[in-house]
Amino acid sequence: MSNISKLGMGVVAFDDVTHLKNICSEIRDLVDVIVICLQDKSYFGIPIDNKVVDHVNELKRDGFIDDIMWFEGKDYGDSPEAPRLTETDKRNAIIDHLQNIHNCSHVLITDSDEFYEHDEFKNDKNAIEEGDFSVSYCRYVNYYRDYRHVMLWPYKAYVPFISKSSYRFDFKKGTFNKPSDPTRRYVMGAGEHFALFSFDVIKMHHLSWIRSN
């Protein structure tokens, strides 16, 4: 049995944190550590809004999250791949932080507009533990403007779900062969034990088109 001795969730946040409190509170009792990752400037040099930082600090004060980390990326110059390489580095830095600072055995890396329902999350967390899965992925649904309108139902792409903290993403060498964000494809060896959860079992609710701005 896979021992999920400590599960950490790392959330990438920058310009909009409308949903962050709901995202964290929904599964707060199922996750041991929640870390929010911020960076001081966007890829275009725009400083982070102080209101975002204040809100994240309030969430930490009120117990919705446990830790805040700041990310400073490498300089990839004018390469057209620079933002994606930096996003990959950022996600791996969060895994490093969860593994090395908080001693997490497993991690879930998300963005601040990615919501999981409590009961689905609980059931699949148990399934991962019972099945001894090293890496897992699930599908997601995109919402448009409100919670009633969706885009392309069901959406065919995948995102990583709960996985062991020893794994890392690689933009160019990720081995996941399904449609997915290339900045978060884990590197896995041939024949490694991983899970693909079906849409009716668990889904990530992607709220990217429901924003305060």
Short mmCIF file of C-alpha atoms in Angstrom, two decimals:
data_model
loop_
_atom_site.label_atom_id
_atom_site.label_comp_id
_atom_site.label_asym_id
_atom_site.label_seq_id
_atom_site.Cartn_x
_atom_site.Cartn_y
_atom_site.Cartn_z
CA MET A 1 0.00 0.00 0.00
CA SER A 2 1.24 3.48 -0.87
CA ASN A 3 1.76 5.39 2.35
CA ILE A 4 0.40 8.91 1.93
CA SER A 5 1.96 9.91 5.21
CA LYS A 6 1.74 13.61 4.42
CA LEU A 7 -0.05 15.25 1.50
CA GLY A 8 0.92 18.76 0.45
CA MET A 9 -0.93 20.99 -1.98
CA GLY A 10 0.98 23.73 -3.77
CA VAL A 11 -0.99 26.48 -5.50
CA VAL A 12 0.41 28.84 -8.14
CA ALA A 13 -1.09 32.33 -7.75
CA PHE A 14 -0.42 35.74 -9.25
CA ASP A 15 -3.02 38.09 -10.74
CA ASP A 16 -6.38 36.76 -9.55
CA VAL A 17 -7.18 34.91 -6.34
CA THR A 18 -10.98 35.14 -6.47
CA HIS A 19 -11.46 31.43 -5.87
CA LEU A 20 -8.49 30.70 -3.65
CA LYS A 21 -10.34 30.61 -0.32
CA ASN A 22 -13.03 28.26 -1.67
CA ILE A 23 -10.46 26.02 -3.36
CA CYS A 24 -8.46 25.60 -0.16
CA SER A 25 -11.37 25.33 2.28
CA GLU A 26 -13.14 22.65 0.20
CA ILE A 27 -10.37 20.09 0.79
CA ARG A 28 -8.66 21.61 3.83
CA ASP A 29 -9.37 18.53 5.97
CA LEU A 30 -7.95 16.18 3.32
CA VAL A 31 -4.61 17.95 2.83
CA ASP A 32 -1.91 18.23 5.49
CA VAL A 33 -0.10 21.29 4.12
CA ILE A 34 -1.21 24.02 1.70
CA VAL A 35 1.47 26.29 0.23
CA ILE A 36 0.76 29.30 -1.98
CA CYS A 37 3.51 30.20 -4.45
CA LEU A 38 3.82 33.87 -5.47
CA GLN A 39 6.27 35.76 -7.66
CA ASP A 40 6.97 39.48 -7.52
CA LYS A 41 6.63 40.18 -11.27
CA SER A 42 4.84 38.70 -14.26
CA TYR A 43 6.68 37.48 -17.34
CA PHE A 44 6.10 40.95 -18.79
CA GLY A 45 7.55 42.78 -15.80
CA ILE A 46 4.22 43.73 -14.18
CA PRO A 47 4.51 43.78 -10.35
CA ILE A 48 2.17 41.60 -8.34
CA ASP A 49 -0.85 43.48 -6.96
CA ASN A 50 -0.47 44.21 -3.24
CA LYS A 51 -4.11 43.24 -2.81
CA VAL A 52 -3.24 39.71 -3.91
CA VAL A 53 -0.43 39.51 -1.36
CA ASP A 54 -2.67 40.92 1.36
CA HIS A 55 -5.39 38.38 0.58
CA VAL A 56 -2.95 35.46 0.68
CA ASN A 57 -1.56 36.70 4.00
CA GLU A 58 -5.13 36.84 5.36
CA LEU A 59 -5.73 33.25 4.27
CA LYS A 60 -2.60 32.19 6.15
CA ARG A 61 -3.63 34.17 9.23
CA ASP A 62 -7.09 32.54 9.18
CA GLY A 63 -5.74 28.99 8.75
CA PHE A 64 -6.89 28.31 5.20
CA ILE A 65 -3.28 27.89 4.09
CA ASP A 66 -0.07 27.03 5.95
CA ASP A 67 2.80 28.65 4.10
CA ILE A 68 3.70 31.22 1.44
CA MET A 69 6.72 30.85 -0.81
CA TRP A 70 8.17 33.25 -3.35
CA PHE A 71 9.54 32.10 -6.69
CA GLU A 72 12.26 33.78 -8.72
CA GLY A 73 12.75 32.12 -12.08
CA LYS A 74 15.80 31.67 -14.24
CA ASP A 75 16.50 34.09 -17.09
CA TYR A 76 15.68 32.26 -20.31
CA GLY A 77 16.17 35.39 -22.41
CA ASP A 78 13.89 36.01 -25.38
CA SER A 79 13.21 32.35 -26.04
CA PRO A 80 9.57 31.79 -27.09
CA GLU A 81 9.58 28.86 -24.66
CA ALA A 82 10.75 30.99 -21.73
CA PRO A 83 7.35 31.34 -19.98
CA ARG A 84 6.66 27.61 -20.22
CA LEU A 85 10.13 26.67 -19.01
CA THR A 86 9.68 29.06 -16.09
CA GLU A 87 6.25 27.62 -15.29
CA THR A 88 7.78 24.15 -15.20
CA ASP A 89 10.58 25.38 -12.93
CA LYS A 90 8.02 27.02 -10.65
CA ARG A 91 5.95 23.87 -10.25
CA ASN A 92 9.07 21.84 -9.50
CA ALA A 93 10.19 24.46 -6.96
CA ILE A 94 6.88 24.01 -5.17
CA ILE A 95 7.39 20.24 -5.09
CA ASP A 96 10.92 20.81 -3.72
CA HIS A 97 9.48 23.07 -1.03
CA LEU A 98 6.76 20.61 -0.04
CA GLN A 99 9.18 17.68 0.03
CA ASN A 100 12.19 19.33 1.67
CA ILE A 101 10.61 21.91 3.98
CA HIS A 102 7.35 20.16 4.90
CA ASN A 103 8.43 16.50 4.47
CA CYS A 104 5.47 15.66 2.24
CA SER A 105 5.35 12.16 0.81
CA HIS A 106 2.79 13.18 -1.84
CA VAL A 107 1.86 16.40 -3.58
CA LEU A 108 -0.86 18.04 -5.63
CA ILE A 109 0.24 21.04 -7.71
CA THR A 110 -2.58 23.32 -8.89
CA ASP A 111 -3.33 26.85 -10.02
CA SER A 112 -5.51 29.33 -8.14
CA ASP A 113 -8.48 28.70 -10.45
CA GLU A 114 -8.58 24.88 -10.10
CA PHE A 115 -11.28 23.47 -7.83
CA TYR A 116 -11.85 19.89 -6.60
CA GLU A 117 -15.02 18.66 -4.92
CA HIS A 118 -14.49 17.27 -1.43
CA ASP A 119 -16.04 13.81 -1.75
CA GLU A 120 -14.50 13.04 -5.14
CA PHE A 121 -11.12 14.13 -3.81
CA LYS A 122 -11.48 11.96 -0.72
CA ASN A 123 -12.46 8.86 -2.70
CA ASP A 124 -9.61 9.20 -5.18
CA LYS A 125 -7.07 9.95 -2.49
CA ASN A 126 -8.06 6.62 -0.92
CA ALA A 127 -7.87 4.89 -4.31
CA ILE A 128 -4.32 6.18 -4.85
CA GLU A 129 -3.26 4.89 -1.46
CA GLU A 130 -4.87 1.49 -1.94
CA GLY A 131 -3.54 1.11 -5.49
CA ASP A 132 0.02 2.20 -4.69
CA PHE A 133 0.04 4.66 -7.60
CA SER A 134 3.16 6.77 -7.97
CA VAL A 135 1.59 9.35 -10.28
CA SER A 136 -2.02 10.13 -11.14
CA TYR A 137 -3.89 12.28 -13.63
CA CYS A 138 -7.52 13.33 -14.05
CA ARG A 139 -9.53 15.28 -16.59
CA TYR A 140 -11.16 18.68 -16.18
CA VAL A 141 -14.00 20.91 -17.28
CA ASN A 142 -13.64 24.57 -18.30
CA TYR A 143 -16.26 27.05 -17.09
CA TYR A 144 -17.16 30.18 -19.05
CA ARG A 145 -18.26 33.40 -17.28
CA ASP A 146 -20.35 31.62 -14.63
CA TYR A 147 -20.81 28.21 -12.98
CA ARG A 148 -23.52 27.06 -15.40
CA HIS A 149 -21.76 27.38 -18.75
CA VAL A 150 -18.95 25.06 -19.77
CA MET A 151 -16.69 24.80 -22.79
CA LEU A 152 -16.38 21.51 -24.70
CA TRP A 153 -18.12 19.03 -22.39
CA PRO A 154 -16.37 16.85 -21.46
CA TYR A 155 -12.93 18.30 -22.06
CA LYS A 156 -10.39 15.70 -23.21
CA ALA A 157 -7.19 17.03 -21.64
CA TYR A 158 -5.64 15.88 -18.36
CA VAL A 159 -3.95 17.48 -15.35
CA PRO A 160 -1.76 15.79 -12.74
CA PHE A 161 -3.54 14.80 -9.54
CA ILE A 162 -1.96 13.41 -6.34
CA SER A 163 1.54 12.02 -6.96
CA LYS A 164 4.60 11.04 -4.97
CA SER A 165 6.86 13.97 -4.13
CA SER A 166 9.89 12.25 -5.66
CA TYR A 167 8.65 12.98 -9.20
CA ARG A 168 9.26 16.17 -11.20
CA PHE A 169 7.85 17.84 -14.30
CA ASP A 170 9.87 18.36 -17.47
CA PHE A 171 8.67 20.63 -20.29
CA LYS A 172 10.70 18.82 -22.94
CA LYS A 173 11.04 15.30 -21.55
CA GLY A 174 7.72 14.70 -19.80
CA THR A 175 6.52 11.18 -20.57
CA PHE A 176 2.75 11.58 -20.25
CA ASN A 177 1.26 10.76 -23.66
CA LYS A 178 -2.25 12.21 -23.25
CA PRO A 179 -3.35 15.78 -24.09
CA SER A 180 -2.10 17.94 -21.22
CA ASP A 181 -0.30 21.11 -20.22
CA PRO A 182 3.35 20.43 -21.19
CA THR A 183 4.60 22.41 -18.18
CA ARG A 184 3.26 19.71 -15.85
CA ARG A 185 4.01 16.38 -17.41
CA TYR A 186 5.82 14.10 -15.00
CA VAL A 187 8.93 12.19 -16.05
CA MET A 188 8.19 8.49 -15.55
CA GLY A 189 10.13 5.39 -16.41
CA ALA A 190 8.74 2.70 -18.70
CA GLY A 191 6.09 0.58 -17.02
CA GLU A 192 5.74 2.77 -13.93
CA HIS A 193 2.49 2.42 -12.01
CA PHE A 194 0.24 5.43 -12.59
CA ALA A 195 -3.49 6.11 -12.52
CA LEU A 196 -5.79 7.81 -15.03
CA PHE A 197 -9.06 8.70 -13.33
CA SER A 198 -12.16 8.85 -15.50
CA PHE A 199 -14.29 11.96 -15.81
CA ASP A 200 -17.20 10.47 -13.88
CA VAL A 201 -14.95 9.56 -10.92
CA ILE A 202 -13.19 12.88 -10.39
CA LYS A 203 -12.75 16.08 -12.35
CA MET A 204 -10.94 19.34 -11.83
CA HIS A 205 -13.26 22.34 -12.21
CA HIS A 206 -11.26 24.91 -14.15
CA LEU A 207 -12.55 28.40 -13.31
CA SER A 208 -10.18 30.37 -15.53
CA TRP A 209 -13.00 32.27 -17.28
CA ILE A 210 -14.70 33.27 -14.02
CA ARG A 211 -12.50 36.07 -12.76
CA SER A 212 -12.76 39.32 -10.82
CA ASN A 213 -10.94 41.14 -13.63
#
